[in-house]
Coordinates of C-alpha atoms in Angstrom, one line a residue:
M107 CA 0.0 0.0 0.0
S108 CA 1.5 3.3 -1.1
N109 CA 1.2 6.2 1.4
T110 CA 1.9 8.9 -1.1
V111 CA -1.1 10.3 -3.1
V112 CA -0.7 13.2 -5.5
V113 CA -3.3 15.9 -6.0
A114 CA -3.0 15.8 -9.8
G115 CA -5.7 18.3 -10.7
V116 CA -8.4 20.5 -9.1
G117 CA -11.4 22.4 -10.4
M118 CA -14.1 24.6 -8.9
T119 CA -17.0 26.5 -10.2
R120 CA -18.2 29.9 -9.1
F121 CA -20.6 29.6 -6.1
F122 CA -24.1 30.8 -6.6
K123 CA -27.1 31.9 -4.6
P124 CA -29.9 29.3 -5.1
S125 CA -32.0 31.7 -7.2
E126 CA -29.2 32.3 -9.6
S127 CA -27.6 28.8 -10.0
P128 CA -27.3 26.5 -13.0
R129 CA -28.4 22.9 -12.5
Y130 CA -26.2 20.5 -10.6
T131 CA -25.5 18.6 -13.8
E132 CA -23.9 21.6 -15.4
L133 CA -22.0 22.6 -12.2
G134 CA -20.6 19.1 -11.7
A135 CA -19.5 18.6 -15.3
D136 CA -17.8 22.0 -15.3
A137 CA -15.8 21.2 -12.2
V138 CA -14.7 17.9 -13.6
R139 CA -13.6 19.4 -16.9
M140 CA -11.6 22.1 -14.9
A141 CA -9.9 19.4 -12.9
L142 CA -9.1 17.3 -16.0
A143 CA -7.7 20.4 -17.7
D144 CA -5.6 21.2 -14.6
A145 CA -4.1 17.7 -14.7
H146 CA -3.8 17.6 -18.5
L147 CA -5.8 14.4 -18.6
D148 CA -8.7 13.0 -20.6
Y149 CA -11.7 11.6 -18.7
A150 CA -10.7 8.1 -20.0
A151 CA -7.7 8.1 -17.6
V152 CA -10.0 8.2 -14.6
Q153 CA -10.5 4.6 -13.2
Q154 CA -12.9 5.3 -10.3
A155 CA -15.1 8.2 -9.2
Y156 CA -16.6 9.1 -5.8
V157 CA -19.3 11.8 -6.1
G158 CA -20.7 13.7 -3.1
Y159 CA -24.0 15.6 -2.7
V160 CA -26.6 15.9 0.0
Y161 CA -29.8 17.1 -1.7
G162 CA -30.8 14.8 -4.6
D163 CA -32.0 11.4 -5.5
S164 CA -29.8 8.4 -5.8
T165 CA -27.3 8.2 -8.7
C166 CA -27.1 12.0 -9.3
G167 CA -23.4 11.3 -9.4
Q168 CA -23.8 9.3 -12.6
R169 CA -26.1 11.9 -14.0
A170 CA -23.5 14.6 -13.5
L171 CA -20.6 12.6 -14.8
Y172 CA -22.4 11.3 -17.9
G173 CA -22.2 14.9 -19.1
V174 CA -18.4 14.4 -19.2
G175 CA -18.1 10.9 -20.4
M176 CA -19.6 7.4 -20.1
S177 CA -16.6 5.1 -19.6
G178 CA -18.2 2.3 -17.5
I179 CA -16.0 3.0 -14.4
P180 CA -17.3 2.5 -10.9
I181 CA -19.1 5.6 -9.6
V182 CA -19.9 5.7 -5.9
N183 CA -22.4 8.2 -4.6
V184 CA -21.6 9.7 -1.2
N185 CA -23.7 11.5 1.4
N186 CA -22.2 12.5 4.8
N187 CA -23.9 15.8 5.5
C188 CA -21.6 18.8 5.4
S189 CA -18.5 16.6 5.3
T190 CA -19.6 14.9 2.1
G191 CA -17.0 16.4 -0.2
S192 CA -14.1 15.4 2.0
T193 CA -15.6 12.0 2.5
A194 CA -15.5 11.5 -1.3
L195 CA -11.9 12.7 -1.2
W196 CA -11.1 10.3 1.7
L197 CA -12.6 7.4 -0.3
A198 CA -10.7 8.3 -3.4
R199 CA -7.4 8.5 -1.5
N200 CA -8.1 5.1 0.2
A201 CA -8.8 3.5 -3.2
I202 CA -5.3 4.6 -4.4
R203 CA -3.6 3.6 -1.2
A204 CA -5.2 0.2 -1.4
G205 CA -3.9 -0.4 -4.9
Q206 CA -7.4 -0.5 -6.4
A207 CA -6.7 2.3 -8.9
E208 CA -4.0 4.7 -10.0
C209 CA -6.2 7.7 -10.9
V210 CA -9.4 8.5 -9.1
L211 CA -11.8 11.4 -9.3
A212 CA -13.6 13.0 -6.3
L213 CA -16.4 15.3 -7.2
G214 CA -18.8 17.3 -5.0
F215 CA -21.8 19.4 -6.0
E216 CA -24.9 20.9 -4.5
Q217 CA -28.0 22.5 -5.9
M218 CA -29.5 23.9 -2.7
Q219 CA -32.8 25.6 -1.9
P220 CA -33.2 29.0 -0.2
G221 CA -33.6 29.2 3.6
A222 CA -32.3 27.3 6.6
L223 CA -31.4 23.6 6.4
V224 CA -34.2 21.2 7.1
E225 CA -34.7 17.5 7.2
H226 CA -36.8 16.6 4.2
W227 CA -38.2 13.2 5.3
Q228 CA -40.8 13.6 8.0
D229 CA -42.3 10.1 8.0
R230 CA -39.2 8.3 9.6
P231 CA -36.7 8.8 12.4
G232 CA -34.3 11.7 11.6
P233 CA -30.6 11.3 11.7
L234 CA -30.3 14.5 13.8
D235 CA -33.0 13.7 16.3
E236 CA -30.6 13.3 19.2
F237 CA -28.6 16.4 18.2
V238 CA -31.8 18.5 18.1
R239 CA -32.9 17.0 21.5
A240 CA -29.6 17.9 23.1
A241 CA -29.7 21.5 21.8
T242 CA -33.4 21.9 22.8
E243 CA -32.6 20.7 26.3
A244 CA -29.8 23.2 26.6
A245 CA -32.6 25.8 26.0
F246 CA -30.2 28.6 24.8
D247 CA -32.2 29.4 21.7
P248 CA -35.7 27.9 21.7
G249 CA -37.4 28.4 18.4
A250 CA -34.2 29.1 16.4
P251 CA -33.5 27.1 13.2
M252 CA -31.9 23.7 13.8
A253 CA -28.3 24.4 12.8
P254 CA -27.9 27.9 14.3
M255 CA -29.5 26.6 17.5
M256 CA -26.8 23.9 17.8
F257 CA -23.8 25.9 16.8
G258 CA -24.9 29.1 18.5
G259 CA -25.4 27.0 21.7
A260 CA -21.8 25.7 21.3
G261 CA -20.6 29.3 21.2
I262 CA -22.5 30.1 24.4
E263 CA -21.0 27.0 26.1
H264 CA -17.5 28.5 25.2
Q265 CA -18.6 31.8 26.6
K266 CA -19.8 30.2 29.8
R267 CA -16.5 28.3 30.3
W268 CA -14.0 30.9 29.1
G269 CA -15.8 34.3 29.1
T270 CA -15.5 34.8 25.4
K271 CA -17.0 38.1 24.2
D272 CA -19.7 38.4 21.6
E273 CA -17.4 40.7 19.6
T274 CA -14.7 38.0 19.3
F275 CA -17.1 35.8 17.3
A276 CA -17.9 38.8 15.1
M277 CA -14.1 39.3 14.5
I278 CA -14.1 36.0 12.7
R279 CA -16.7 37.1 10.2
A280 CA -14.9 40.4 9.6
K281 CA -11.6 38.5 9.0
A282 CA -13.5 36.2 6.5
S283 CA -14.7 39.2 4.6
R284 CA -11.3 40.7 4.3
H285 CA -10.0 37.4 2.8
A286 CA -13.0 37.0 0.4
V287 CA -12.4 40.3 -1.3
H288 CA -9.7 38.5 -3.3
N289 CA -11.8 35.4 -4.2
E290 CA -13.6 35.8 -7.4
R291 CA -15.6 32.6 -6.8
A292 CA -17.1 33.7 -3.5
I293 CA -20.7 34.8 -3.1
F294 CA -20.0 37.7 -0.6
R295 CA -16.9 39.8 -1.5
K296 CA -17.8 43.0 0.4
E297 CA -15.6 43.7 3.4
V298 CA -17.6 44.2 6.6
S299 CA -16.5 45.5 10.0
V300 CA -17.1 44.0 13.5
D301 CA -19.7 46.7 14.0
D302 CA -21.4 45.7 10.8
V303 CA -21.5 42.0 11.9
M304 CA -22.8 42.9 15.3
A305 CA -25.5 45.2 13.8
S306 CA -27.0 42.6 11.5
P307 CA -30.2 40.9 12.6
H308 CA -29.9 38.2 15.3
V309 CA -30.6 34.6 14.4
T310 CA -29.8 33.3 17.9
K311 CA -28.8 35.0 21.1
L312 CA -25.2 34.9 20.0
L313 CA -25.2 34.7 16.2
T314 CA -26.2 37.4 13.9
R315 CA -27.1 36.8 10.2
L316 CA -23.6 37.7 9.0
Q317 CA -22.2 35.0 11.3
C318 CA -24.1 32.2 9.5
C319 CA -23.1 30.8 6.1
P320 CA -25.6 31.1 3.3
P321 CA -27.3 28.3 1.3
T322 CA -25.2 27.9 -1.8
C323 CA -24.9 26.1 -5.1
G324 CA -21.7 25.0 -6.7
A325 CA -19.2 22.2 -7.5
A326 CA -15.6 21.3 -7.0
A327 CA -13.5 18.3 -8.0
A328 CA -10.1 16.8 -7.4
I329 CA -8.1 14.1 -9.3
L330 CA -5.8 12.0 -7.2
C331 CA -3.2 9.7 -8.5
T332 CA -0.1 7.7 -7.6
P333 CA 3.4 9.2 -8.0
E334 CA 4.1 6.7 -10.7
F335 CA 1.0 7.6 -12.7
A336 CA 2.0 11.3 -12.3
R337 CA 5.5 10.6 -13.7
R338 CA 4.1 8.7 -16.7
H339 CA 1.7 11.5 -17.6
G340 CA 3.9 14.5 -16.9
I341 CA 1.6 15.7 -14.1
D342 CA 2.5 18.4 -11.6
A343 CA 3.1 16.4 -8.5
R344 CA 4.2 19.1 -6.1
V345 CA 1.1 18.7 -3.8
T346 CA 0.5 15.5 -2.0
I347 CA -1.9 14.4 0.7
A348 CA 0.4 13.6 3.6
A349 CA -2.2 12.4 6.1
Q350 CA -5.9 12.1 6.4
A351 CA -8.4 10.9 9.1
M352 CA -12.1 10.6 9.4
T353 CA -13.9 10.4 12.8
T354 CA -17.5 10.0 13.8
D355 CA -19.3 10.7 17.1
M356 CA -18.2 9.2 20.4
P357 CA -20.1 8.7 23.7
S358 CA -18.9 12.2 24.8
T359 CA -21.0 13.7 22.0
F360 CA -24.1 13.4 24.3
E361 CA -22.8 12.2 27.6
A362 CA -20.8 15.4 28.3
H363 CA -24.0 17.5 28.0
D364 CA -21.9 20.1 26.3
L365 CA -23.1 21.6 22.9
M366 CA -19.4 22.0 21.8
R367 CA -19.2 18.2 21.9
V368 CA -22.6 17.8 20.3
V369 CA -21.4 19.8 17.2
G370 CA -18.2 17.8 16.8
Y371 CA -15.4 19.3 19.0
D372 CA -14.2 15.8 20.0
M373 CA -14.4 14.5 16.4
T374 CA -12.3 17.4 15.3
A375 CA -9.7 16.9 18.0
A376 CA -9.4 13.2 17.4
A377 CA -9.1 13.6 13.7
A378 CA -6.5 16.3 14.1
R379 CA -4.4 14.2 16.5
A380 CA -4.5 11.2 14.1
V381 CA -3.4 13.4 11.2
Y382 CA -0.5 15.0 13.1
A383 CA 0.7 11.6 14.2
E384 CA 0.5 10.2 10.7
A385 CA 2.4 13.1 9.2
G386 CA 4.9 13.4 12.0
I387 CA 4.3 17.1 12.6
G388 CA 2.3 19.3 14.9
P389 CA -0.2 22.2 14.6
D390 CA 2.6 24.7 14.8
D391 CA 3.9 23.4 11.4
V392 CA 0.7 24.3 9.6
D393 CA 0.9 27.5 7.4
V394 CA -2.6 27.7 6.0
A395 CA -5.9 26.1 6.9
E396 CA -9.4 25.9 5.4
M397 CA -11.7 25.3 8.3
H398 CA -15.4 24.5 8.6
D399 CA -16.8 27.9 9.5
C400 CA -20.4 27.2 8.9
F401 CA -21.0 29.6 11.8
T402 CA -18.4 31.8 13.5
A403 CA -18.8 29.7 16.7
N404 CA -17.6 26.6 14.9
E405 CA -14.5 28.3 13.6
L406 CA -13.7 29.6 17.1
I407 CA -14.0 26.3 18.9
S408 CA -12.2 24.5 16.1
Y409 CA -9.1 26.6 16.6
E410 CA -8.8 24.8 19.9
G411 CA -9.9 21.4 18.6
L412 CA -7.2 21.5 15.8
G413 CA -4.5 22.5 18.3
F414 CA -3.9 26.0 16.9
C415 CA -4.2 27.3 20.4
P416 CA -4.8 25.8 23.8
E417 CA -8.3 25.2 25.2
G418 CA -9.6 28.5 26.3
G419 CA -7.1 30.3 24.1
A420 CA -9.3 31.0 21.0
E421 CA -10.1 34.6 22.0
K422 CA -6.5 35.6 22.4
F423 CA -5.6 33.8 19.2
I424 CA -8.2 35.9 17.3
V425 CA -7.5 39.2 19.0
D426 CA -3.8 38.8 18.4
G427 CA -4.4 38.2 14.7
D428 CA -2.9 34.8 14.7
N429 CA -5.7 33.5 12.4
S430 CA -4.8 35.7 9.5
Y431 CA -1.9 37.0 7.3
G432 CA 1.2 37.7 9.4
G433 CA -0.1 35.5 12.3
K434 CA 0.5 31.9 13.2
V435 CA -1.7 30.2 10.6
V436 CA -3.8 31.9 7.9
T437 CA -7.3 30.5 8.3
N438 CA -9.8 30.4 5.4
P439 CA -7.9 32.6 2.9
S440 CA -10.8 31.8 0.5
G441 CA -13.2 33.7 2.8
G442 CA -14.4 30.3 4.2
L443 CA -18.0 29.2 4.2
L444 CA -19.1 32.4 5.7
S445 CA -18.1 34.5 2.7
K446 CA -17.5 31.9 -0.1
G447 CA -20.7 29.9 0.6
H448 CA -21.4 26.4 1.7
P449 CA -22.8 24.0 -1.0
L450 CA -22.8 21.0 1.2
G451 CA -21.5 18.3 -1.1
A452 CA -18.9 20.6 -2.7
T453 CA -17.5 22.3 0.4
G454 CA -14.7 19.8 1.2
L455 CA -13.5 19.7 -2.4
A456 CA -13.6 23.5 -2.6
Q457 CA -11.3 23.5 0.4
C458 CA -9.0 21.1 -1.5
F459 CA -9.0 23.4 -4.5
E460 CA -8.0 26.4 -2.3
L461 CA -5.2 24.6 -0.4
T462 CA -3.8 23.0 -3.6
G463 CA -3.6 26.4 -5.2
Q464 CA -2.0 27.8 -2.0
L465 CA 0.7 25.1 -2.0
R466 CA 1.4 25.7 -5.7
G467 CA 1.7 29.4 -5.1
Q468 CA -1.1 30.2 -7.5
M469 CA -3.6 32.2 -5.5
G470 CA -2.6 35.8 -6.4
P471 CA -3.5 38.5 -3.9
R472 CA -4.6 36.0 -1.3
Q473 CA -1.5 33.8 -1.6
V474 CA 0.0 32.8 1.8
E475 CA 3.7 33.5 1.4
G476 CA 5.9 30.4 1.7
A477 CA 3.0 28.0 2.4
R478 CA 4.3 24.4 2.6
V479 CA 1.9 22.7 4.9
A480 CA -1.9 23.0 4.7
L481 CA -4.7 21.6 6.8
Q482 CA -8.3 21.0 5.8
H483 CA -11.1 20.6 8.3
N484 CA -14.6 19.6 7.1
L485 CA -17.3 18.6 9.6
G486 CA -20.9 17.4 9.2
L487 CA -23.4 16.9 12.0
G488 CA -24.8 13.4 12.4
G489 CA -21.8 13.1 12.3
A490 CA -18.5 12.9 10.6
C491 CA -15.3 15.0 10.5
V492 CA -12.5 14.7 7.9
V493 CA -9.1 16.4 8.5
T494 CA -6.7 16.3 5.6
L495 CA -3.0 17.5 5.7
Y496 CA -1.3 18.5 2.4
R497 CA 2.4 19.1 1.8
A498 CA 4.2 20.9 -1.0
G499 CA 7.3 19.5 -2.6

């Protein structure tokens, strides 16, 4: 089993508001064509494909890929909530490491509807029933939409424990907007201040509207291959996946009676520890990170879960500017989910697109100078967390 997997090509569409978006078939096919062009490959070179989406009927992956080619390869459809795109990437990497294929495609897309996330099937047990119950029992935000209630409650838990100020959460959104100014694919590119964020309408006691990611449509793709395949095809092999881990919920998710745990803090910490151990490095070695900032509260608690600062140290980390250019680790140079948007199935692969470009030195005004190690954090309630570490050179 080979441990080295090359990121041969990446592609990403613009992200769209639901009212303005093309169909998922067009989005998915466009992202794949971009990734193939980046790798200088024909679709015939792809031996397997893993396709992620959350909202759609079965075999939408085939429907999207048939617009690129019908080559008879295995196509596996993936749904792991907000971590779907990274789950497709995880499966693609594992297929190569297991020797099943030399060149594998991971694609993620989403054609979302306007408004807050909801569970569509009302005639059967919901996968998030226990998560909603835990958030409801905490009683921080009765009547709030499902996801903001959970993540907003996690932020309040952090405040209760460490005294974190409301304005500190708003600083994350302001930072995201400064980064997104330079991302032509992002939905929101206007810079906003902390005061702007605080003045926007409240969705929960803690979170204002600007601290919540928008429903988004879009697609992203990555082609992975072995080093030998890259050499034979003249592929740019500078970026490799050095380590990767997927975790799911543990007893502490509910037994701790702590909404930070309910929304995946322990999954994040466990996946990060596994990745650092596999790569033989630590969080201080990471230059740039794309984090799952579906809400400002999740980015804040994830700084601690990923080891970028000690528990209780997130506020100082933010106030000192250690989460941006000139600090310890540049987080979400793309603008993150808060500014770029969050098309659930595409998000993990959009993170891969950004970090591959960063390690290649191709990201123009938002390039992180000298970036050599990049970390990707993609989390979905229900739950699953995928942490991926990339290296340049």
